[in-house]
mmCIF file of C-alpha atoms in Angstrom:
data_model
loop_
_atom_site.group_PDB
_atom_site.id
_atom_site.type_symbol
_atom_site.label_atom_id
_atom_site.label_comp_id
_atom_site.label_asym_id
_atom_site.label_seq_id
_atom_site.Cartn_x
_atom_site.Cartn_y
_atom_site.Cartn_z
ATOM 1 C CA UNK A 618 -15.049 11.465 31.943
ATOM 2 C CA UNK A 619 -13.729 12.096 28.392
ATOM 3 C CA UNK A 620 -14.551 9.025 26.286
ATOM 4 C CA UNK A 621 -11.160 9.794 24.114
ATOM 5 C CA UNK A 622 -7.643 7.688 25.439
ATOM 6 C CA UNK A 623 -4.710 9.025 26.220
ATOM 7 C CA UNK A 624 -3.002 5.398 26.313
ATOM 8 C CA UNK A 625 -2.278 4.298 22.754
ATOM 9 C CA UNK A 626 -2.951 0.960 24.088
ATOM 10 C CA UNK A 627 -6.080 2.018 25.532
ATOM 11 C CA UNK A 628 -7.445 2.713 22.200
ATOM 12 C CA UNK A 629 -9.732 0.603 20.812
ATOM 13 C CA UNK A 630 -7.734 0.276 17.605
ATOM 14 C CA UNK A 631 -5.077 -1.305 19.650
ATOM 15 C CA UNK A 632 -7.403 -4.299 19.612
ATOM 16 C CA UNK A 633 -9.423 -4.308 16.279
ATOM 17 C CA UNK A 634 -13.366 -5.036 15.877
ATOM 18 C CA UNK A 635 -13.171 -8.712 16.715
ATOM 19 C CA UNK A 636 -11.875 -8.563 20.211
ATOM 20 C CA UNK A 637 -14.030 -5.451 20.889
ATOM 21 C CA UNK A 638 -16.897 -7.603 20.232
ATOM 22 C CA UNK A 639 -15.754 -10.278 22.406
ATOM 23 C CA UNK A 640 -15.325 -7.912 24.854
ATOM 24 C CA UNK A 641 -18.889 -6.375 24.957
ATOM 25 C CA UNK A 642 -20.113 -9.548 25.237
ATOM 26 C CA UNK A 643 -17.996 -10.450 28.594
ATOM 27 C CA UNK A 644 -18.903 -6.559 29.751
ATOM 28 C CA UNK A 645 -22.217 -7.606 29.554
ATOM 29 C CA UNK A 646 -22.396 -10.463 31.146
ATOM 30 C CA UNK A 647 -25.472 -12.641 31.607
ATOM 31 C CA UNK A 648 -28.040 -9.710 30.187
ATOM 32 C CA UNK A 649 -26.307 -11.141 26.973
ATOM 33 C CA UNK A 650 -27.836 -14.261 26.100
ATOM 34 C CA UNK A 651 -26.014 -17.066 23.825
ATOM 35 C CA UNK A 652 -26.054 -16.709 19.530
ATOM 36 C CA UNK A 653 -28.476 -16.600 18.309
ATOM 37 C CA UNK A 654 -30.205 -14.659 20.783
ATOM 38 C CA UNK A 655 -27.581 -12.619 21.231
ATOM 39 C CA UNK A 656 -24.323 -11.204 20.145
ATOM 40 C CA UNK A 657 -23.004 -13.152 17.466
ATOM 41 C CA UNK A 658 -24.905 -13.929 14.206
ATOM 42 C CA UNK A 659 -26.296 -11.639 11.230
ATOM 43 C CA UNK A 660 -29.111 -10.956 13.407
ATOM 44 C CA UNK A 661 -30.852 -11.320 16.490
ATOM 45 C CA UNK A 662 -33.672 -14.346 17.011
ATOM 46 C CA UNK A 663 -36.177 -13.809 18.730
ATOM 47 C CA UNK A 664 -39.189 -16.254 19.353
ATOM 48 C CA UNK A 665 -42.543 -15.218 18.918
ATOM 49 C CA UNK A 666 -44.319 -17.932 21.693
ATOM 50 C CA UNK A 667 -47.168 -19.712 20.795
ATOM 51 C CA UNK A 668 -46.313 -19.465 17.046
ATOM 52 C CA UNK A 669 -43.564 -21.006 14.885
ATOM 53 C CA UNK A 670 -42.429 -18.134 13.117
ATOM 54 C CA UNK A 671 -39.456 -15.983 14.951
ATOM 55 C CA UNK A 672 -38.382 -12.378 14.801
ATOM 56 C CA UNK A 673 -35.172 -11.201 13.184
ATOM 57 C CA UNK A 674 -33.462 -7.830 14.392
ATOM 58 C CA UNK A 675 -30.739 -6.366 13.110
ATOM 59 C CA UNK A 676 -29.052 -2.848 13.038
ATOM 60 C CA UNK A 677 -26.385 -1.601 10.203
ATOM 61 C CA UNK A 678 -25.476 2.474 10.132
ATOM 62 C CA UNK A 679 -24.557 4.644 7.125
ATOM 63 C CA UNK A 680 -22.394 7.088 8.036
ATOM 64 C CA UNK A 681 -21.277 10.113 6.103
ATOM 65 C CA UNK A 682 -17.744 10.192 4.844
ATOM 66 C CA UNK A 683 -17.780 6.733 5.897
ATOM 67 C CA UNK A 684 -20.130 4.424 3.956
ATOM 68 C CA UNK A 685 -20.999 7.541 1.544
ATOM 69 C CA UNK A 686 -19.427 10.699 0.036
ATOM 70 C CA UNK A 687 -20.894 13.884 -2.060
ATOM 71 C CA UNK A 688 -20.364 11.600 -5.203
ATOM 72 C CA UNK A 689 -23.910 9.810 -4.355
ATOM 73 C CA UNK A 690 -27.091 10.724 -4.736
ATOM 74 C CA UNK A 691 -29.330 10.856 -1.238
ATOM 75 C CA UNK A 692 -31.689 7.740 -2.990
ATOM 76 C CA UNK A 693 -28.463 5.836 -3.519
ATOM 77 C CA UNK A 694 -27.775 6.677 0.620
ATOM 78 C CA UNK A 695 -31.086 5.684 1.125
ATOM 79 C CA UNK A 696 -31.349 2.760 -0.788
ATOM 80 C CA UNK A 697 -27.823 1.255 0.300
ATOM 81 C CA UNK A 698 -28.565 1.582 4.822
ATOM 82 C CA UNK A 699 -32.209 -0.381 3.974
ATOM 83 C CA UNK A 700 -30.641 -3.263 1.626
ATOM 84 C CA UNK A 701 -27.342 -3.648 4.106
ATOM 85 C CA UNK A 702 -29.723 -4.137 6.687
ATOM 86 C CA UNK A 703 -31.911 -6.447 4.634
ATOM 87 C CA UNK A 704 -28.832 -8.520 3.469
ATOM 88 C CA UNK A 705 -28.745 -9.500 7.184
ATOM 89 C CA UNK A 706 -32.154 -11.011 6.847
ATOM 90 C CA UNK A 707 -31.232 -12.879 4.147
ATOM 91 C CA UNK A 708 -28.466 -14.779 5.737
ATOM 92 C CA UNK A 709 -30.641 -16.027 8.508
ATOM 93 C CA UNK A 710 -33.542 -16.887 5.545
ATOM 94 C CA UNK A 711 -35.969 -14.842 6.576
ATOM 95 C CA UNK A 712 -37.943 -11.548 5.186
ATOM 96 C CA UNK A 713 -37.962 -7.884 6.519
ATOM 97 C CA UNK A 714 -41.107 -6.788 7.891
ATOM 98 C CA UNK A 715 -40.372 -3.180 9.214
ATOM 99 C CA UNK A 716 -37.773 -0.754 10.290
ATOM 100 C CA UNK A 717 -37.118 2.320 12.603
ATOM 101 C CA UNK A 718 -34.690 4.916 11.522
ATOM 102 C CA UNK A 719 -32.770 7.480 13.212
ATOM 103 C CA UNK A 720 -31.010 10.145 12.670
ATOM 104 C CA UNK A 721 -28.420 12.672 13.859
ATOM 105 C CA UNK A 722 -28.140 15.584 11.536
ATOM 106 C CA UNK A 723 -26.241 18.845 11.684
ATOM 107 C CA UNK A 724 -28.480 22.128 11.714
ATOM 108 C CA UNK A 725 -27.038 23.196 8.195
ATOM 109 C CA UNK A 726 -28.355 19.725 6.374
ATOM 110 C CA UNK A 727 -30.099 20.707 3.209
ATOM 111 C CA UNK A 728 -33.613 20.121 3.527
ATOM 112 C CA UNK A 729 -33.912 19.190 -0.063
ATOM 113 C CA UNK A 730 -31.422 16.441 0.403
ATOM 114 C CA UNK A 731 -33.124 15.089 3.195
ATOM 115 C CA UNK A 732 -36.107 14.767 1.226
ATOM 116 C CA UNK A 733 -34.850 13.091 -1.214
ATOM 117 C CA UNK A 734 -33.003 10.531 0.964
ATOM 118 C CA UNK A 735 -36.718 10.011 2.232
ATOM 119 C CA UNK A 736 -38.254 9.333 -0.670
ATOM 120 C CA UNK A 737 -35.381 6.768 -1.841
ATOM 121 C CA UNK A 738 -35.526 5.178 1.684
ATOM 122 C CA UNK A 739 -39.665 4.757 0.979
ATOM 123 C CA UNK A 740 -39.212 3.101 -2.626
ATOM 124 C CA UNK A 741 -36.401 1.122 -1.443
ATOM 125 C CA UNK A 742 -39.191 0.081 1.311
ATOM 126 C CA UNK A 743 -42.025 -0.854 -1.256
ATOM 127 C CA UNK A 744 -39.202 -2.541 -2.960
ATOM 128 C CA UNK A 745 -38.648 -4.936 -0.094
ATOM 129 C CA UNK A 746 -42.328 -4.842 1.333
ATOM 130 C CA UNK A 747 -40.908 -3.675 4.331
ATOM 131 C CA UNK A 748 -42.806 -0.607 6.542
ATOM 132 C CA UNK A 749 -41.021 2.002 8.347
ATOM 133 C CA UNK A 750 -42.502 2.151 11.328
ATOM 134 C CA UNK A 751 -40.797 5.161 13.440
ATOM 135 C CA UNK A 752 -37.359 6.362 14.708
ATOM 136 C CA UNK A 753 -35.574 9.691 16.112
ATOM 137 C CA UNK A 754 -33.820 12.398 14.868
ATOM 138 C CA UNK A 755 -30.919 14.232 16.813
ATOM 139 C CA UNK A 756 -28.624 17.435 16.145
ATOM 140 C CA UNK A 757 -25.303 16.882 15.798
ATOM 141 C CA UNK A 758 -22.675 19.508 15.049
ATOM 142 C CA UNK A 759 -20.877 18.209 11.734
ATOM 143 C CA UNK A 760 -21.885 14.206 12.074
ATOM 144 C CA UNK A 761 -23.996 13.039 9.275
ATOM 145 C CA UNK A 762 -25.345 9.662 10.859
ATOM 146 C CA UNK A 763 -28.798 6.892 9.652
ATOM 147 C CA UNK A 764 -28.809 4.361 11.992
ATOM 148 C CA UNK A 765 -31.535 1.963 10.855
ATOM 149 C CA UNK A 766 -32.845 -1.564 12.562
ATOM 150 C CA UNK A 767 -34.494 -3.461 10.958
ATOM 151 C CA UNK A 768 -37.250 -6.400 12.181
ATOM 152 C CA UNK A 769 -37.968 -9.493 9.769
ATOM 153 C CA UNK A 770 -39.649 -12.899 10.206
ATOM 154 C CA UNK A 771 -38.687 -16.407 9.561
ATOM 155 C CA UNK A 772 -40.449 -19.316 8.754
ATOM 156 C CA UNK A 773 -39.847 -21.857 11.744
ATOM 157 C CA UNK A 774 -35.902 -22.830 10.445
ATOM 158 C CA UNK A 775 -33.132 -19.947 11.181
ATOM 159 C CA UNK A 776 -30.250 -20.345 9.274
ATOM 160 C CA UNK A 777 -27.067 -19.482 11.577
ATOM 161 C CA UNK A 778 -23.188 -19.233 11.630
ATOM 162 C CA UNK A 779 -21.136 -21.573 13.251
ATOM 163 C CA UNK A 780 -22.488 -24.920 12.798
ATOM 164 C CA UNK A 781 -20.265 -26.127 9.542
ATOM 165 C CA UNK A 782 -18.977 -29.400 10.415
ATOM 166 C CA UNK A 783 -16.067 -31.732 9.139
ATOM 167 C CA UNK A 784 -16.174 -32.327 5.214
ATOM 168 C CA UNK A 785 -18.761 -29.686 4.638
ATOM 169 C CA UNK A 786 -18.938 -27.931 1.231
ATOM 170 C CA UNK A 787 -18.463 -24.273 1.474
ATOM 171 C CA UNK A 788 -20.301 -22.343 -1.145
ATOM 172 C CA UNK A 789 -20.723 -18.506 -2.342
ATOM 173 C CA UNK A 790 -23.766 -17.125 -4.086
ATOM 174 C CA UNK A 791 -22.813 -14.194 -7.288
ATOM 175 C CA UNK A 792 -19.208 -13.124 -7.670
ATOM 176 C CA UNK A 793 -16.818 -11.424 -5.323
ATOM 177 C CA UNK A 794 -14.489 -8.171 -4.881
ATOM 178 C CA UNK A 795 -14.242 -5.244 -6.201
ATOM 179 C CA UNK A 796 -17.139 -3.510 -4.597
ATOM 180 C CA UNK A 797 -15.571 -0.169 -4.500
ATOM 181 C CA UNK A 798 -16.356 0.443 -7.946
ATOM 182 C CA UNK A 799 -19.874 0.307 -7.298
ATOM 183 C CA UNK A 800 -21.568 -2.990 -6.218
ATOM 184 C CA UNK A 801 -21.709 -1.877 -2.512
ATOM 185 C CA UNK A 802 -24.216 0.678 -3.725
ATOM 186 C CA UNK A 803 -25.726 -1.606 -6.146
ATOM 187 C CA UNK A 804 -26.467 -4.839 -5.038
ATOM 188 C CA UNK A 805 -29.988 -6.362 -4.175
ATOM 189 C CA UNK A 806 -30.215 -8.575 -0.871
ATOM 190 C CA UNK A 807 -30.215 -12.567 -1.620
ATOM 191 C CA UNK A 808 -33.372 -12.648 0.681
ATOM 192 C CA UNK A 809 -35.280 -14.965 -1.880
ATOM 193 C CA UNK A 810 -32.268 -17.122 -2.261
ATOM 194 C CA UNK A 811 -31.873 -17.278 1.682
ATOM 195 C CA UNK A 812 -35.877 -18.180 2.130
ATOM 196 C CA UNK A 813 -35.009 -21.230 0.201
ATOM 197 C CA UNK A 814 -31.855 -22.402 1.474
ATOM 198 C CA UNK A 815 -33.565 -22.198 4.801
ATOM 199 C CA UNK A 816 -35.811 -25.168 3.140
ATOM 200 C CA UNK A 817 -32.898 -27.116 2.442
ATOM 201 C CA UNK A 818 -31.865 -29.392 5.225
ATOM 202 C CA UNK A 819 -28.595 -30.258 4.011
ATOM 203 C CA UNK A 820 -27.814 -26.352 4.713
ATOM 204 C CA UNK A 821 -25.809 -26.541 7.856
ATOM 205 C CA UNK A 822 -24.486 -22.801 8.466
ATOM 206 C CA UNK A 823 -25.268 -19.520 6.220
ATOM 207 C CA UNK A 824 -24.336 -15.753 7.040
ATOM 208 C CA UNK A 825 -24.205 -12.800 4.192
ATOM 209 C CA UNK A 826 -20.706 -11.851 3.261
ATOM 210 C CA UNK A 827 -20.263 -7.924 4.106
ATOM 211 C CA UNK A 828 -16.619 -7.941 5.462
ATOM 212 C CA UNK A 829 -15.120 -10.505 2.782
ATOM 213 C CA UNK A 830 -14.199 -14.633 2.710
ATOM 214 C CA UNK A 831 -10.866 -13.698 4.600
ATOM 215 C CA UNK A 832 -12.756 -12.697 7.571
ATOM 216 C CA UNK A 833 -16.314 -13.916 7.252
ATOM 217 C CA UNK A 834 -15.387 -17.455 6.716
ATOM 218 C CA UNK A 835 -14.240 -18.801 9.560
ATOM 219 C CA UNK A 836 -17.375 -17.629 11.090
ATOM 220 C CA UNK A 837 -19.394 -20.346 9.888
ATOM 221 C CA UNK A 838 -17.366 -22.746 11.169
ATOM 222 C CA UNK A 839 -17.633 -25.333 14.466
ATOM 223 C CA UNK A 840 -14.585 -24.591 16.494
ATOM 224 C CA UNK A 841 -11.366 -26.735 15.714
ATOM 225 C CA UNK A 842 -12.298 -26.643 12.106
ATOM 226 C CA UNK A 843 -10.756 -25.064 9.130
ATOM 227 C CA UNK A 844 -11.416 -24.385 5.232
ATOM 228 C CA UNK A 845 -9.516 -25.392 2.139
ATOM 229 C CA UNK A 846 -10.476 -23.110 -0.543
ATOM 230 C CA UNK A 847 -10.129 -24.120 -4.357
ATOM 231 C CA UNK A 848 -8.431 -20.720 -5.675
ATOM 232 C CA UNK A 849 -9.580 -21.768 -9.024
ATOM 233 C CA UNK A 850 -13.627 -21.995 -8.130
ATOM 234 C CA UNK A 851 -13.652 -18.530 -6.465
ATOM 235 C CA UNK A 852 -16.205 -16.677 -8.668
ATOM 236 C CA UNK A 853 -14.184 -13.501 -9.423
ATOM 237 C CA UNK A 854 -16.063 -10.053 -10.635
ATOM 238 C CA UNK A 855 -15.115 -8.103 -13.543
ATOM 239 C CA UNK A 856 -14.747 -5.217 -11.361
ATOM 240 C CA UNK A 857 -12.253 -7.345 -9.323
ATOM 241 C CA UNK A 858 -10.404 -7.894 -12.115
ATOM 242 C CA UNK A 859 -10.362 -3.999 -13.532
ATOM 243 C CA UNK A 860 -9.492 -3.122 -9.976
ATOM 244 C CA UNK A 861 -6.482 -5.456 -10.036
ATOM 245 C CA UNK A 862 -5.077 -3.700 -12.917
ATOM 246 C CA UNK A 863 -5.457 -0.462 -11.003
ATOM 247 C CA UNK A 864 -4.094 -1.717 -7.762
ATOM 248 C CA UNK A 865 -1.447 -4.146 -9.033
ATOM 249 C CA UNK A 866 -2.521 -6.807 -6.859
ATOM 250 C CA UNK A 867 -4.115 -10.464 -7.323
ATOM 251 C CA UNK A 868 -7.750 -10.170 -8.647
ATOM 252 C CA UNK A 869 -8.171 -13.099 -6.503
ATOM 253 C CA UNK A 870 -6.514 -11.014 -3.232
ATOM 254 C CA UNK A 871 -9.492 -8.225 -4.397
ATOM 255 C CA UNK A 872 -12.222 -10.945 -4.445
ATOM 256 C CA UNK A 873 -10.958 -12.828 -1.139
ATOM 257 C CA UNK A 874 -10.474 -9.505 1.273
ATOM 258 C CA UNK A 875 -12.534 -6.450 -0.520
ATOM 259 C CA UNK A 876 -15.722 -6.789 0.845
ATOM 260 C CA UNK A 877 -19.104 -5.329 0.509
ATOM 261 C CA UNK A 878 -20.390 -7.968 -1.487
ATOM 262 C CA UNK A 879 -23.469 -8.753 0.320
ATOM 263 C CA UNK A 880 -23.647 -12.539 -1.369
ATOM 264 C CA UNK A 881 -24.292 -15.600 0.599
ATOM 265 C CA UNK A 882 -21.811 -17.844 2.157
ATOM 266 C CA UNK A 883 -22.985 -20.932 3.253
ATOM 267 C CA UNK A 884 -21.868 -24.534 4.188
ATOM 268 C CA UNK A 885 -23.605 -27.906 2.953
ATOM 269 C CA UNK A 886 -23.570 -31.465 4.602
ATOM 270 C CA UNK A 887 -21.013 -34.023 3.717
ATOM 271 C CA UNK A 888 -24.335 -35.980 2.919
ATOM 272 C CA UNK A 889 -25.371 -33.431 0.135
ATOM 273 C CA UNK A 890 -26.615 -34.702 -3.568
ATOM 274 C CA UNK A 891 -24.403 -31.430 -4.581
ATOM 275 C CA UNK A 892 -25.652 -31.948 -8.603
ATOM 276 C CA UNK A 893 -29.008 -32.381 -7.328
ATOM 277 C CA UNK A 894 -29.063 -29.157 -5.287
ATOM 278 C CA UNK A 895 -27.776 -27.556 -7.754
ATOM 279 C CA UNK A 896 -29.744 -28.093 -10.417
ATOM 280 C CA UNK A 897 -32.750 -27.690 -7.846
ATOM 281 C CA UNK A 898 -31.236 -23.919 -7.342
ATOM 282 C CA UNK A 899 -30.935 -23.328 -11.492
ATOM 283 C CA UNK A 900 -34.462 -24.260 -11.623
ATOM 284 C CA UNK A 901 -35.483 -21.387 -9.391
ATOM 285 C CA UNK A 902 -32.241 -18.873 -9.565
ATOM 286 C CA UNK A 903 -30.376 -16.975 -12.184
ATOM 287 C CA UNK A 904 -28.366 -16.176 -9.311
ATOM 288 C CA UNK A 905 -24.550 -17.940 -10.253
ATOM 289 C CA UNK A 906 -24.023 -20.444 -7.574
ATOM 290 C CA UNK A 907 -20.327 -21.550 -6.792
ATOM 291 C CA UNK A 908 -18.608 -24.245 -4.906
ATOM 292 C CA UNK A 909 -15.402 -22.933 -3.298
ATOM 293 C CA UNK A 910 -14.002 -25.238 -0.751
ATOM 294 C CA UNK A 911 -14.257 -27.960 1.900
ATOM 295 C CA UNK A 912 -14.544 -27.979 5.793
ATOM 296 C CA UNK A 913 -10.927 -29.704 7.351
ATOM 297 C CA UNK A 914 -9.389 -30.528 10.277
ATOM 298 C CA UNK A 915 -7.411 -27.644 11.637
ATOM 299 C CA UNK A 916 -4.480 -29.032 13.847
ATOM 300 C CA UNK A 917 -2.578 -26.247 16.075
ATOM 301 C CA UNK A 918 -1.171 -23.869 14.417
ATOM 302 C CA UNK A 919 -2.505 -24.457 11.445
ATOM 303 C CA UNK A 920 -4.413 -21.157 9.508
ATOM 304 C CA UNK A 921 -8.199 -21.108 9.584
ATOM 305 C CA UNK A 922 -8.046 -20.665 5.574
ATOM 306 C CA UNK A 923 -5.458 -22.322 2.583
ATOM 307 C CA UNK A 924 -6.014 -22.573 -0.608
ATOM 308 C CA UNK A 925 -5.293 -26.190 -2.275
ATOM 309 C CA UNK A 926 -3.094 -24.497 -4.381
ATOM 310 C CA UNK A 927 0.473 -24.191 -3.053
ATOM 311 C CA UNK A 928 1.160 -21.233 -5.318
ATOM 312 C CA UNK A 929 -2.220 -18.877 -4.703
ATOM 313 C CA UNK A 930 -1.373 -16.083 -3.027
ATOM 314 C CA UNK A 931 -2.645 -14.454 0.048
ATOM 315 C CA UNK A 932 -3.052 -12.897 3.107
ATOM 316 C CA UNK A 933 -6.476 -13.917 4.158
ATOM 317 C CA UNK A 934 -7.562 -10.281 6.025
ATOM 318 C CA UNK A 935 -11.033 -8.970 5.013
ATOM 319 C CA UNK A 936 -12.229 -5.401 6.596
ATOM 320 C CA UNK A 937 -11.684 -5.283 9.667
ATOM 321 C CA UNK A 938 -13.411 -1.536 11.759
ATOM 322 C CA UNK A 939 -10.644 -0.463 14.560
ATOM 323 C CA UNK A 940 -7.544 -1.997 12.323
ATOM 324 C CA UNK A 941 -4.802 0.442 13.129
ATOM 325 C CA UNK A 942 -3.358 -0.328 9.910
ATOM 326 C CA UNK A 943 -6.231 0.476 7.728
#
């Protein structure tokens, strides 16, 4: 059968990446068990019976002409598919522990640049304390494809999505948008940051922001619920802002929908001592921590995100793969 449609509306970018998802999952069926087991989280959890600890798998690709171009160098390739992956770890506050890697190459690859993307991937590894442990390699006629998963521990509490409640905080680790101009090559994984906010039992929902706050937000959210964001508390990069003069739109719009950050998102109790946590996280973390919004009612109708603001911009849209307008 050829895999390619011939029905525009049998193409999967007549849907978009969100209801493919949901769609795996139902094609699946039963041999796809709940989040966090399954489809659904930043990773996979998997208990490690009799012990406390549990298992966290995930699996990110870098794909040439994709998520890299001639302009970087084969350690930047490298060092970008193991920290993506990592940044998945993070969000669930665990560590990675070791990954499997493979490949699918075209004959005429340049040995030399292979080499080199080896020898980033390894001192990205040591970096990380994380092994690689195996993989595959496969030909491939013009397709430049690393497909990397990557296995990390947690101690006893997973952090997960969807379990903000009703007058939760909503806070963002760093600053946001503007990744293009080069944080989604440069960027270190919050996993230290995530091991302790899985100590923190006021943390009620936590996931690593890849696709930006107009998608990934809602995400952490019980169903029924929505998010007021303060326009005015969004931590806003300098490379959001020099992008904004560039693209004539809202810094803000750059820092809400670009992407690629790879900071922490992550939801606190109504309960909360918010200046003691705080100044609990300053104690350990140079890391800039920012509150951005509260958990609300959503009635029908109603949008998943607002700002408090009545005159801050924005469509709220974040990458989306499969988005026939993109």
């Amino acid at each position: 059968m050829n895999p390619f449609a011939v029905e525009k509306s049998d193409r999967i970018d007549s849907i978009g990446e969100s209801e493919l998802i949901e769609r795996i999952r139902s094609w699946l069926g039963h041999v796809s068990p709940d989040s966090p087991r399954g489809i659904g989280d930043d990773c996979s959890v998997l208990p490690i019976f009799p012990f406390e600890n549990q298992l966290l798998v995930t699996a990110d690709p870098v794909i040439y002409h994709k998520h890299f171009d001639d302009s970087l160098k084969p350690e930047q390739v490298a060092s970008k598919l193991l920290k993506r992956n990592a940044s998945d770890i993070a969000a669930m506050g665990g560590y990675p522990r070791s990954a499997t890697l493979s490949l699918a190459l075209p004959s005429r690859l340049s040995i030399s640049w292979l080499q080199r993307f080896y020898k980033g991937l390894a001192l990205e590894a040591k970096h990380l304390d994380t092994e690689i442990s195996g993989g595959d390699i496969s030909s491939t006629d013009d397709f430049i494809g690393a497909f990397l998963t990557l296995i990390g521990v947690a101690n006893k509490r997973v952090l997960e999505r969807r379990k903000a409640t009703l007058n939760s905080k909503i806070y963002v680790t760093g600053d946001l948008g503007g990744s293009i101009l080069g944080k989604h090559h440069n960027f270190e994984p919050r996993l230290a940051e995530g091991q302790w906010l899985s100590t923190q039992s006021t943390v009620l929902a936590c996931m690593d922001l890849s696709d930006g706050i107009g998608k990934d937000c809602p995400a952490l959210l019980e169903p029924g619920l929505g998010v007021l964001l303060q326009a005015d508390d969004i931590p806003i990069s300098a490379a959001a802002l020099r992008l904004s003069e560039q693209s004539r739109r809202p810094a803000l719009e750059h820092a809400i929908n670009d992407g690629e950050d790879y900071e922490l998102l992550f939801a606190l109790a109504p309960s909360t001592d918010h200046e003691a946590l705080q100044t609990a996280w300053r104690q350990v973390f140079e890391t800039p921590l920012s509150l951005i919004g509260v958990v609300v009612e959503k009635k029908p109708g109603d949008p998943t995100l607002s700002f408090s603001e009545t005159d801050a911009f924005i469509g709220f849209t974040g990458y989306e793969h499969f988005r026939s307008t993109q």
